[in-house]
Amino acid sequence: MSQPLLGMGLPALEAWAKQHGQAAFRGRQLHDWLYAKGARQLADVSVLPKGFREQMAGQPPDGSLDWMGRSRELHRSVARDGTTKLLLGTHDGLSIETVGIPAEGRLTVCVSSQVGCPMACRFCATGKGGLQRSLAVHEIVDQVLSVREVMEQRPSHVVFMGMGEPLLNIEAVLDAIQCLCTDLGMAQRQITVSTVGVPRTLPRLAELALERLGRAQFTLAVSLHAPDQRLREELIPTAHAYPIEALLDDCRRYVAITGRRVSFEYILLGGLNDQPRHAAALAQLLRGFQSHVNLIPYNPIEEEEFQRPTPAAVDGFRRALQERHVAVSVRASRGLDADAACGQLRRRLEGSLEPVLAR
Ligand code: SAH
């Protein structure tokens, strides 16, 4: 089965060149054009023989528009603070969101791991539409290249916090991390994988990471969102199949296997889980666990089901954790005017994009 070139490392590209009757050094050229130059089509790689490019252009690989494996930009939305949200079109007419977030010399790319998501968290715009499919390695790496191209800046950080549940697409996520580090020169420590928790997958993620990447240095962020099982299930219906104690046990196993600290994400929903008693219960739950809590004030989506927390509630929650010696930070809301909440842009544009997607 033929597959697109994006996502392949140097040895695979050299083998591909040879398989197609070219000298091995063509593989190195392809590597340079794919990753350093960001070429979008094989036809654009002007150092390759013209006849070869023309011959290959007529036969794109399975699951791709062109041999290079790049997506099409369907829409771009830029917020006043520079946060840039891209809607990218896949070969099979689906769309995914990717966000570039510039801050203090950094450029963080928030990538999607799936088209849609099956986890159905009640506060999440992506969860409302269900899952279409998982993304392939080239479709994940393409998002980082697309942000680099549009923002004319090298991404320094990648967070798997866009659409989808990365732990339902572990192998492609790890292969994409491998490619970002080996072929784009990023550091594993600048990459974060965020999960809401899928039973029995965290130890597997740890083991597969060691096996495939040689070490697991990326950050694991777990979307906890509640200090107890009852409240967690209310917000995340799929948590029903994964008791909070079992999730924390799996986090401890992850730490034991990788030697890395885990961070917990906690969305603050006004009046629901943002009270001092919730903070006290959370501190109790995480007692003795080497971890970090990242508070995320809720970003309202169209359905007015939840409230944004008041600034006083956010501050009170943070202080209540600090007083109990829990390491905590508050995520600043970025690019609110660019439909910042995950999955929101795609939902807003759904109707108007149909003609573009059908092309
Ligand atoms: N499925 C993974 C990664 C995607 S979501 C996960 O759940 O972790 C990335 C983060 O954004 C999660 O912590 C998620 O709970 C949060 N999130 C989703 N919708 C949000 C919203 N409307 N406001 C604030 N954070 C949101």
mmCIF file of C-alpha atoms and ligand atoms in Angstrom:
data_model
loop_
_atom_site.group_PDB
_atom_site.id
_atom_site.type_symbol
_atom_site.label_atom_id
_atom_site.label_comp_id
_atom_site.label_asym_id
_atom_site.label_seq_id
_atom_site.Cartn_x
_atom_site.Cartn_y
_atom_site.Cartn_z
ATOM 1 C CA MET A 1 0.000 0.000 0.000
ATOM 2 C CA SER A 2 1.394 3.387 -0.890
ATOM 3 C CA GLN A 3 1.341 6.115 1.717
ATOM 4 C CA PRO A 4 2.200 9.809 1.716
ATOM 5 C CA LEU A 5 5.789 10.892 2.373
ATOM 6 C CA LEU A 6 5.095 13.289 5.248
ATOM 7 C CA GLY A 7 5.778 11.437 8.487
ATOM 8 C CA MET A 8 8.555 9.333 6.965
ATOM 9 C CA GLY A 9 12.103 9.694 8.281
ATOM 10 C CA LEU A 10 15.260 9.819 6.202
ATOM 11 C CA PRO A 11 15.819 6.028 5.898
ATOM 12 C CA ALA A 12 12.214 5.475 4.752
ATOM 13 C CA LEU A 13 12.471 8.308 2.226
ATOM 14 C CA GLU A 14 15.699 6.879 0.825
ATOM 15 C CA ALA A 15 14.060 3.462 0.523
ATOM 16 C CA TRP A 16 11.057 5.080 -1.174
ATOM 17 C CA ALA A 17 13.289 6.830 -3.713
ATOM 18 C CA LYS A 18 15.043 3.558 -4.548
ATOM 19 C CA GLN A 19 11.752 1.689 -4.824
ATOM 20 C CA HIS A 20 10.689 4.227 -7.409
ATOM 21 C CA GLY A 21 13.832 3.876 -9.502
ATOM 22 C CA GLN A 22 15.647 6.927 -8.101
ATOM 23 C CA ALA A 23 19.041 7.202 -6.412
ATOM 24 C CA ALA A 24 19.051 7.131 -2.589
ATOM 25 C CA PHE A 25 20.227 10.769 -2.345
ATOM 26 C CA ARG A 26 16.809 11.757 -3.717
ATOM 27 C CA GLY A 27 15.473 10.644 -0.330
ATOM 28 C CA ARG A 28 17.616 13.274 1.383
ATOM 29 C CA GLN A 29 16.379 15.921 -1.032
ATOM 30 C CA LEU A 30 12.801 14.906 -0.347
ATOM 31 C CA HIS A 31 13.459 15.140 3.396
ATOM 32 C CA ASP A 32 14.773 18.670 2.992
ATOM 33 C CA TRP A 33 11.825 19.780 0.858
ATOM 34 C CA LEU A 34 9.201 18.117 3.053
ATOM 35 C CA TYR A 35 10.429 19.332 6.431
ATOM 36 C CA ALA A 36 12.823 22.264 6.043
ATOM 37 C CA LYS A 37 11.240 23.905 2.987
ATOM 38 C CA GLY A 38 7.652 22.768 3.609
ATOM 39 C CA ALA A 39 6.865 21.881 -0.027
ATOM 40 C CA ARG A 40 3.172 21.156 -0.531
ATOM 41 C CA GLN A 41 3.336 19.006 -3.672
ATOM 42 C CA LEU A 42 5.814 16.593 -5.164
ATOM 43 C CA ALA A 43 5.538 18.603 -8.395
ATOM 44 C CA ASP A 44 7.097 21.590 -6.555
ATOM 45 C CA VAL A 45 10.291 19.730 -5.621
ATOM 46 C CA SER A 46 12.244 21.245 -8.487
ATOM 47 C CA VAL A 47 15.459 19.331 -7.775
ATOM 48 C CA LEU A 48 13.773 16.055 -8.748
ATOM 49 C CA PRO A 49 13.763 14.978 -12.431
ATOM 50 C CA LYS A 50 10.773 16.527 -14.186
ATOM 51 C CA GLY A 51 9.715 13.285 -15.840
ATOM 52 C CA PHE A 52 9.627 11.522 -12.481
ATOM 53 C CA ARG A 53 7.543 14.283 -10.882
ATOM 54 C CA GLU A 54 5.052 14.214 -13.734
ATOM 55 C CA GLN A 55 4.751 10.454 -13.631
ATOM 56 C CA MET A 56 4.176 10.373 -9.855
ATOM 57 C CA ALA A 57 1.732 13.300 -9.814
ATOM 58 C CA GLY A 58 -0.775 11.202 -11.713
ATOM 59 C CA GLN A 59 -0.892 8.554 -8.997
ATOM 60 C CA PRO A 60 -1.359 10.070 -5.528
ATOM 61 C CA PRO A 61 -1.061 7.573 -2.642
ATOM 62 C CA ASP A 62 -3.983 6.170 -0.672
ATOM 63 C CA GLY A 63 -5.459 8.567 1.845
ATOM 64 C CA SER A 64 -3.903 11.712 0.453
ATOM 65 C CA LEU A 65 -4.307 14.538 -2.063
ATOM 66 C CA ASP A 66 -0.670 14.377 -3.166
ATOM 67 C CA TRP A 67 2.482 12.409 -2.346
ATOM 68 C CA MET A 68 3.626 15.072 0.120
ATOM 69 C CA GLY A 69 0.593 14.417 2.358
ATOM 70 C CA ARG A 70 -0.325 18.061 3.026
ATOM 71 C CA SER A 71 -3.853 19.307 3.774
ATOM 72 C CA ARG A 72 -5.770 22.217 2.224
ATOM 73 C CA GLU A 73 -6.412 25.389 4.197
ATOM 74 C CA LEU A 74 -10.181 25.954 4.240
ATOM 75 C CA HIS A 75 -10.384 28.891 6.604
ATOM 76 C CA ARG A 76 -8.173 31.121 8.728
ATOM 77 C CA SER A 77 -9.228 33.202 11.690
ATOM 78 C CA VAL A 78 -6.778 35.529 13.420
ATOM 79 C CA ALA A 79 -7.473 37.034 16.861
ATOM 80 C CA ARG A 80 -6.181 40.425 18.010
ATOM 81 C CA ASP A 81 -3.518 38.739 20.146
ATOM 82 C CA GLY A 82 -2.185 36.902 17.076
ATOM 83 C CA THR A 83 -3.729 33.519 17.965
ATOM 84 C CA THR A 84 -4.397 31.929 14.593
ATOM 85 C CA LYS A 85 -6.938 29.216 14.063
ATOM 86 C CA LEU A 86 -6.833 27.158 10.892
ATOM 87 C CA LEU A 87 -9.514 24.910 9.520
ATOM 88 C CA LEU A 88 -7.743 22.290 7.416
ATOM 89 C CA GLY A 89 -9.369 20.020 4.843
ATOM 90 C CA THR A 90 -8.462 16.327 4.566
ATOM 91 C CA HIS A 91 -8.321 14.213 1.396
ATOM 92 C CA ASP A 92 -11.719 12.684 2.202
ATOM 93 C CA GLY A 93 -13.563 15.980 2.583
ATOM 94 C CA LEU A 94 -13.430 16.267 6.379
ATOM 95 C CA SER A 95 -12.113 19.218 8.362
ATOM 96 C CA ILE A 96 -10.007 19.648 11.484
ATOM 97 C CA GLU A 97 -8.912 22.571 13.615
ATOM 98 C CA THR A 98 -5.369 23.628 14.450
ATOM 99 C CA VAL A 99 -4.396 26.679 16.474
ATOM 100 C CA GLY A 100 -1.140 28.625 16.573
ATOM 101 C CA ILE A 101 -0.694 30.494 19.867
ATOM 102 C CA PRO A 102 2.166 33.032 19.990
ATOM 103 C CA ALA A 103 3.449 34.142 23.398
ATOM 104 C CA GLU A 104 6.729 35.562 24.698
ATOM 105 C CA GLY A 105 8.975 34.228 21.979
ATOM 106 C CA ARG A 106 7.165 30.891 21.903
ATOM 107 C CA LEU A 107 4.830 29.517 19.291
ATOM 108 C CA THR A 108 2.606 26.745 20.562
ATOM 109 C CA VAL A 109 0.640 24.645 18.085
ATOM 110 C CA CYS A 110 -2.514 23.030 19.418
ATOM 111 C CA VAL A 111 -3.044 19.968 17.208
ATOM 112 C CA SER A 112 -5.972 17.613 16.666
ATOM 113 C CA SER A 113 -5.493 13.852 16.908
ATOM 114 C CA GLN A 114 -8.900 12.848 15.510
ATOM 115 C CA VAL A 115 -11.629 14.289 13.286
ATOM 116 C CA GLY A 116 -14.278 14.922 15.932
ATOM 117 C CA CYS A 117 -14.189 13.011 19.220
ATOM 118 C CA PRO A 118 -16.232 10.189 20.754
ATOM 119 C CA MET A 119 -15.700 11.230 24.400
ATOM 120 C CA ALA A 120 -18.690 13.638 24.476
ATOM 121 C CA CYS A 121 -17.540 15.846 27.376
ATOM 122 C CA ARG A 122 -20.539 18.063 28.056
ATOM 123 C CA PHE A 123 -18.669 21.396 27.985
ATOM 124 C CA CYS A 124 -16.728 20.663 24.773
ATOM 125 C CA ALA A 125 -17.812 21.821 21.301
ATOM 126 C CA THR A 126 -15.955 18.958 19.561
ATOM 127 C CA GLY A 127 -17.732 16.394 21.716
ATOM 128 C CA LYS A 128 -21.113 17.523 20.378
ATOM 129 C CA GLY A 129 -20.434 16.196 16.890
ATOM 130 C CA GLY A 130 -19.146 12.681 17.657
ATOM 131 C CA LEU A 131 -16.179 10.983 15.993
ATOM 132 C CA GLN A 132 -15.604 10.797 12.247
ATOM 133 C CA ARG A 133 -12.215 9.055 12.275
ATOM 134 C CA SER A 134 -8.697 9.106 13.703
ATOM 135 C CA LEU A 135 -5.962 11.075 11.967
ATOM 136 C CA ALA A 136 -2.945 9.493 10.285
ATOM 137 C CA VAL A 137 0.626 10.520 11.164
ATOM 138 C CA HIS A 138 1.002 12.818 8.146
ATOM 139 C CA GLU A 139 -2.242 14.603 9.030
ATOM 140 C CA ILE A 140 -0.918 15.402 12.512
ATOM 141 C CA VAL A 141 2.527 16.583 11.337
ATOM 142 C CA ASP A 142 0.871 18.628 8.569
ATOM 143 C CA GLN A 143 -0.866 20.774 11.195
ATOM 144 C CA VAL A 144 2.474 21.887 12.651
ATOM 145 C CA LEU A 145 3.840 22.652 9.169
ATOM 146 C CA SER A 146 0.668 24.555 8.260
ATOM 147 C CA VAL A 147 0.941 26.799 11.322
ATOM 148 C CA ARG A 148 4.657 27.362 10.607
ATOM 149 C CA GLU A 149 3.814 28.376 7.043
ATOM 150 C CA VAL A 150 0.934 30.693 7.895
ATOM 151 C CA MET A 151 2.571 32.367 10.911
ATOM 152 C CA GLU A 152 6.047 32.430 9.338
ATOM 153 C CA GLN A 153 7.583 31.263 12.595
ATOM 154 C CA ARG A 154 9.034 27.993 13.830
ATOM 155 C CA PRO A 155 6.746 26.328 16.363
ATOM 156 C CA SER A 156 8.508 25.746 19.686
ATOM 157 C CA HIS A 157 5.775 23.778 21.479
ATOM 158 C CA VAL A 158 3.087 21.291 20.447
ATOM 159 C CA VAL A 159 0.076 20.378 22.594
ATOM 160 C CA PHE A 160 -2.357 17.599 21.670
ATOM 161 C CA MET A 161 -5.312 19.632 22.906
ATOM 162 C CA GLY A 162 -7.233 20.143 19.681
ATOM 163 C CA MET A 163 -9.988 17.855 18.496
ATOM 164 C CA GLY A 164 -10.001 14.229 19.529
ATOM 165 C CA GLU A 165 -8.792 11.898 22.244
ATOM 166 C CA PRO A 166 -5.076 11.114 21.667
ATOM 167 C CA LEU A 167 -5.245 7.888 23.686
ATOM 168 C CA LEU A 168 -7.646 6.462 21.111
ATOM 169 C CA ASN A 169 -4.982 7.036 18.451
ATOM 170 C CA ILE A 170 -1.806 6.241 20.393
ATOM 171 C CA GLU A 171 0.366 4.827 17.623
ATOM 172 C CA ALA A 172 -0.160 7.712 15.198
ATOM 173 C CA VAL A 173 0.345 10.228 18.031
ATOM 174 C CA LEU A 174 3.660 8.632 19.040
ATOM 175 C CA ASP A 175 4.849 8.353 15.437
ATOM 176 C CA ALA A 176 3.961 12.016 14.916
ATOM 177 C CA ILE A 177 5.958 12.950 18.048
ATOM 178 C CA GLN A 178 8.876 10.939 16.702
ATOM 179 C CA CYS A 179 8.668 12.792 13.387
ATOM 180 C CA LEU A 180 8.371 16.232 15.039
ATOM 181 C CA CYS A 181 11.506 15.529 17.070
ATOM 182 C CA THR A 182 13.668 13.703 14.529
ATOM 183 C CA ASP A 183 12.624 15.431 11.315
ATOM 184 C CA LEU A 184 11.523 18.896 12.462
ATOM 185 C CA GLY A 185 14.057 19.193 15.283
ATOM 186 C CA MET A 186 11.604 19.829 18.107
ATOM 187 C CA ALA A 187 12.326 18.742 21.679
ATOM 188 C CA GLN A 188 10.136 16.045 23.242
ATOM 189 C CA ARG A 189 9.996 18.122 26.425
ATOM 190 C CA GLN A 190 8.144 20.834 24.520
ATOM 191 C CA ILE A 191 5.321 18.448 23.595
ATOM 192 C CA THR A 192 2.228 17.755 25.710
ATOM 193 C CA VAL A 193 -0.311 14.970 25.236
ATOM 194 C CA SER A 194 -3.673 15.698 26.870
ATOM 195 C CA THR A 195 -6.181 12.950 27.682
ATOM 196 C CA VAL A 196 -9.526 12.719 29.443
ATOM 197 C CA GLY A 197 -8.658 9.103 30.268
ATOM 198 C CA VAL A 198 -9.426 5.858 28.445
ATOM 199 C CA PRO A 199 -9.406 2.731 30.641
ATOM 200 C CA ARG A 200 -6.219 0.636 30.529
ATOM 201 C CA THR A 201 -4.366 2.869 28.057
ATOM 202 C CA LEU A 202 -2.032 5.002 30.217
ATOM 203 C CA PRO A 203 0.470 2.227 31.076
ATOM 204 C CA ARG A 204 0.355 1.193 27.420
ATOM 205 C CA LEU A 205 1.134 4.766 26.351
ATOM 206 C CA ALA A 206 4.133 4.760 28.714
ATOM 207 C CA GLU A 207 5.444 1.431 27.449
ATOM 208 C CA LEU A 208 4.882 2.195 23.775
ATOM 209 C CA ALA A 209 6.558 5.596 24.187
ATOM 210 C CA LEU A 210 9.683 3.951 25.617
ATOM 211 C CA GLU A 211 9.622 1.334 22.875
ATOM 212 C CA ARG A 212 9.096 3.707 19.949
ATOM 213 C CA LEU A 213 10.743 6.936 21.080
ATOM 214 C CA GLY A 214 13.449 5.444 23.287
ATOM 215 C CA ARG A 215 12.287 7.709 26.131
ATOM 216 C CA ALA A 216 9.059 9.341 27.253
ATOM 217 C CA GLN A 217 9.895 12.965 27.901
ATOM 218 C CA PHE A 218 6.756 14.619 26.622
ATOM 219 C CA THR A 219 4.331 15.886 29.267
ATOM 220 C CA LEU A 220 1.200 13.909 30.017
ATOM 221 C CA ALA A 221 -1.741 16.133 30.947
ATOM 222 C CA VAL A 222 -4.848 14.459 32.341
ATOM 223 C CA SER A 223 -8.205 16.257 32.109
ATOM 224 C CA LEU A 224 -9.512 15.594 35.601
ATOM 225 C CA HIS A 225 -12.069 18.423 35.924
ATOM 226 C CA ALA A 226 -13.633 17.223 39.191
ATOM 227 C CA PRO A 227 -12.420 16.081 42.633
ATOM 228 C CA ASP A 228 -14.780 13.106 42.864
ATOM 229 C CA GLN A 229 -16.369 10.439 40.700
ATOM 230 C CA ARG A 230 -19.954 11.704 40.938
ATOM 231 C CA LEU A 231 -19.225 15.217 39.722
ATOM 232 C CA ARG A 232 -16.732 13.955 37.140
ATOM 233 C CA GLU A 233 -19.345 11.663 35.591
ATOM 234 C CA GLU A 234 -21.785 14.542 35.426
ATOM 235 C CA LEU A 235 -19.352 16.528 33.277
ATOM 236 C CA ILE A 236 -17.778 13.605 31.408
ATOM 237 C CA PRO A 237 -20.340 10.836 30.814
ATOM 238 C CA THR A 238 -17.652 8.378 29.575
ATOM 239 C CA ALA A 239 -15.970 8.600 33.004
ATOM 240 C CA HIS A 240 -18.667 6.184 34.151
ATOM 241 C CA ALA A 241 -16.495 3.327 32.836
ATOM 242 C CA TYR A 242 -13.335 4.634 34.546
ATOM 243 C CA PRO A 243 -13.511 5.283 38.313
ATOM 244 C CA ILE A 244 -11.417 8.265 39.358
ATOM 245 C CA GLU A 245 -9.312 6.062 41.696
ATOM 246 C CA ALA A 246 -8.465 3.730 38.802
ATOM 247 C CA LEU A 247 -7.526 6.748 36.661
ATOM 248 C CA LEU A 248 -5.198 8.037 39.400
ATOM 249 C CA ASP A 249 -3.684 4.565 39.866
ATOM 250 C CA ASP A 250 -2.948 4.474 36.134
ATOM 251 C CA CYS A 251 -1.353 7.938 36.408
ATOM 252 C CA ARG A 252 0.889 6.602 39.198
ATOM 253 C CA ARG A 253 1.868 3.661 37.005
ATOM 254 C CA TYR A 254 2.624 6.099 34.187
ATOM 255 C CA VAL A 255 4.930 8.045 36.511
ATOM 256 C CA ALA A 256 6.618 4.827 37.678
ATOM 257 C CA ILE A 257 7.309 3.675 34.110
ATOM 258 C CA THR A 258 8.387 7.008 32.606
ATOM 259 C CA GLY A 259 9.816 8.874 35.611
ATOM 260 C CA ARG A 260 7.869 11.943 34.462
ATOM 261 C CA ARG A 261 5.515 14.074 36.519
ATOM 262 C CA VAL A 262 1.884 14.184 35.375
ATOM 263 C CA SER A 263 -0.089 17.397 35.141
ATOM 264 C CA PHE A 264 -3.834 17.631 35.712
ATOM 265 C CA GLU A 265 -6.154 19.936 33.838
ATOM 266 C CA TYR A 266 -9.161 21.246 35.705
ATOM 267 C CA ILE A 267 -11.795 23.202 33.784
ATOM 268 C CA LEU A 268 -13.510 25.756 36.012
ATOM 269 C CA LEU A 269 -17.271 25.868 35.390
ATOM 270 C CA GLY A 270 -18.992 28.726 37.216
ATOM 271 C CA GLY A 271 -20.831 27.531 40.340
ATOM 272 C CA LEU A 272 -20.404 23.855 39.429
ATOM 273 C CA ASN A 273 -16.879 22.771 40.339
ATOM 274 C CA ASP A 274 -15.160 26.078 41.172
ATOM 275 C CA GLN A 275 -15.941 26.444 44.896
ATOM 276 C CA PRO A 276 -13.358 26.365 47.727
ATOM 277 C CA ARG A 277 -14.740 22.991 48.882
ATOM 278 C CA HIS A 278 -13.962 21.528 45.434
ATOM 279 C CA ALA A 279 -10.403 22.845 45.702
ATOM 280 C CA ALA A 280 -10.045 21.300 49.173
ATOM 281 C CA ALA A 281 -11.332 17.940 47.893
ATOM 282 C CA LEU A 282 -8.992 18.104 44.898
ATOM 283 C CA ALA A 283 -5.983 18.799 47.134
ATOM 284 C CA GLN A 284 -6.994 15.828 49.284
ATOM 285 C CA LEU A 285 -7.369 13.574 46.228
ATOM 286 C CA LEU A 286 -3.908 14.517 44.915
ATOM 287 C CA ARG A 287 -2.144 14.300 48.295
ATOM 288 C CA GLY A 288 1.316 12.786 47.978
ATOM 289 C CA PHE A 289 1.105 12.811 44.170
ATOM 290 C CA GLN A 290 3.976 14.697 42.475
ATOM 291 C CA SER A 291 1.813 16.681 40.090
ATOM 292 C CA HIS A 292 0.852 20.061 38.767
ATOM 293 C CA VAL A 293 -2.679 21.404 38.352
ATOM 294 C CA ASN A 294 -3.540 23.659 35.424
ATOM 295 C CA LEU A 295 -6.811 25.543 35.904
ATOM 296 C CA ILE A 296 -8.716 26.299 32.686
ATOM 297 C CA PRO A 297 -11.529 28.850 32.988
ATOM 298 C CA TYR A 298 -14.416 27.584 30.840
ATOM 299 C CA ASN A 299 -14.600 29.032 27.335
ATOM 300 C CA PRO A 300 -18.315 29.337 26.556
ATOM 301 C CA ILE A 301 -19.582 27.439 23.495
ATOM 302 C CA GLU A 302 -22.889 28.236 21.768
ATOM 303 C CA GLU A 303 -25.030 26.018 23.979
ATOM 304 C CA GLU A 304 -25.401 28.118 27.120
ATOM 305 C CA GLU A 305 -25.272 25.105 29.409
ATOM 306 C CA PHE A 306 -22.401 26.255 31.631
ATOM 307 C CA GLN A 307 -21.178 29.532 33.099
ATOM 308 C CA ARG A 308 -17.742 31.064 32.935
ATOM 309 C CA PRO A 309 -16.243 31.243 36.469
ATOM 310 C CA THR A 310 -15.908 34.713 38.037
ATOM 311 C CA PRO A 311 -12.341 36.084 38.352
ATOM 312 C CA ALA A 312 -12.790 35.902 42.157
ATOM 313 C CA ALA A 313 -13.712 32.201 41.972
ATOM 314 C CA VAL A 314 -10.669 31.442 39.781
ATOM 315 C CA ASP A 315 -8.411 33.271 42.188
ATOM 316 C CA GLY A 316 -9.992 31.669 45.246
ATOM 317 C CA PHE A 317 -9.598 28.196 43.750
ATOM 318 C CA ARG A 318 -5.954 28.825 42.936
ATOM 319 C CA ARG A 319 -5.215 30.108 46.424
ATOM 320 C CA ALA A 320 -7.042 27.220 48.103
ATOM 321 C CA LEU A 321 -4.788 24.786 46.207
ATOM 322 C CA GLN A 322 -1.625 26.772 46.939
ATOM 323 C CA GLU A 323 -2.425 26.858 50.652
ATOM 324 C CA ARG A 324 -2.528 23.072 50.508
ATOM 325 C CA HIS A 325 0.849 22.924 48.715
ATOM 326 C CA VAL A 326 -0.504 21.867 45.338
ATOM 327 C CA ALA A 327 1.523 23.268 42.418
ATOM 328 C CA VAL A 328 -0.985 25.237 40.347
ATOM 329 C CA SER A 329 -1.213 27.576 37.361
ATOM 330 C CA VAL A 330 -4.110 29.283 35.597
ATOM 331 C CA ARG A 331 -4.305 29.092 31.818
ATOM 332 C CA ALA A 332 -4.818 32.509 30.298
ATOM 333 C CA SER A 333 -7.678 32.563 27.796
ATOM 334 C CA ARG A 334 -6.161 33.247 24.398
ATOM 335 C CA GLY A 335 -7.756 34.315 21.174
ATOM 336 C CA LEU A 336 -11.312 34.387 22.477
ATOM 337 C CA ASP A 337 -12.363 36.398 19.457
ATOM 338 C CA ALA A 338 -11.133 33.613 17.158
ATOM 339 C CA ASP A 339 -13.601 31.014 18.479
ATOM 340 C CA ALA A 340 -10.944 29.692 20.813
ATOM 341 C CA ALA A 341 -12.862 26.827 22.426
ATOM 342 C CA CYS A 342 -11.931 23.530 20.879
ATOM 343 C CA GLY A 343 -14.182 22.538 17.980
ATOM 344 C CA GLN A 344 -15.998 25.857 17.911
ATOM 345 C CA LEU A 345 -14.747 27.222 14.621
ATOM 346 C CA ARG A 346 -15.665 24.064 12.761
ATOM 347 C CA ARG A 347 -19.145 24.072 14.272
ATOM 348 C CA ARG A 348 -19.737 27.695 13.378
ATOM 349 C CA LEU A 349 -18.602 27.169 9.805
ATOM 350 C CA GLU A 350 -20.238 23.789 9.289
ATOM 351 C CA GLY A 351 -23.079 25.009 7.091
ATOM 352 C CA SER A 352 -21.083 27.532 5.116
ATOM 353 C CA LEU A 353 -18.198 25.141 4.440
ATOM 354 C CA GLU A 354 -20.131 22.401 2.744
ATOM 355 C CA PRO A 355 -19.630 23.822 -0.746
ATOM 356 C CA VAL A 356 -15.880 24.163 -0.134
ATOM 357 C CA LEU A 357 -15.548 20.652 1.270
ATOM 358 C CA ALA A 358 -17.464 19.112 -1.618
ATOM 359 C CA ARG A 359 -15.073 20.547 -4.202
HETATM 360 N N1 SAH B 1 -9.406 14.758 24.578
HETATM 361 C C1 SAH B 1 -8.287 15.356 25.224
HETATM 362 C C2 SAH B 1 -7.638 16.501 24.442
HETATM 363 C C3 SAH B 1 -8.550 17.499 23.782
HETATM 364 S S1 SAH B 1 -9.349 18.709 24.796
HETATM 365 C C4 SAH B 1 -8.653 15.824 26.612
HETATM 366 O O1 SAH B 1 -9.838 15.784 26.950
HETATM 367 O O2 SAH B 1 -7.776 16.158 27.389
HETATM 368 C C5 SAH B 1 -8.067 19.687 25.501
HETATM 369 C C6 SAH B 1 -8.479 20.390 26.780
HETATM 370 O O3 SAH B 1 -9.442 21.431 26.509
HETATM 371 C C7 SAH B 1 -9.131 19.449 27.788
HETATM 372 O O4 SAH B 1 -8.640 19.675 29.070
HETATM 373 C C8 SAH B 1 -10.594 19.856 27.679
HETATM 374 O O5 SAH B 1 -11.319 19.498 28.804
HETATM 375 C C9 SAH B 1 -10.491 21.346 27.455
HETATM 376 N N2 SAH B 1 -11.720 21.964 26.943
HETATM 377 C C10 SAH B 1 -12.639 21.443 26.099
HETATM 378 N N3 SAH B 1 -13.662 22.295 25.895
HETATM 379 C C11 SAH B 1 -13.398 23.397 26.632
HETATM 380 C C12 SAH B 1 -14.067 24.644 26.844
HETATM 381 N N4 SAH B 1 -15.239 24.917 26.258
HETATM 382 N N5 SAH B 1 -13.491 25.536 27.683
HETATM 383 C C13 SAH B 1 -12.301 25.270 28.274
HETATM 384 N N6 SAH B 1 -11.610 24.135 28.106
HETATM 385 C C14 SAH B 1 -12.145 23.195 27.294
#
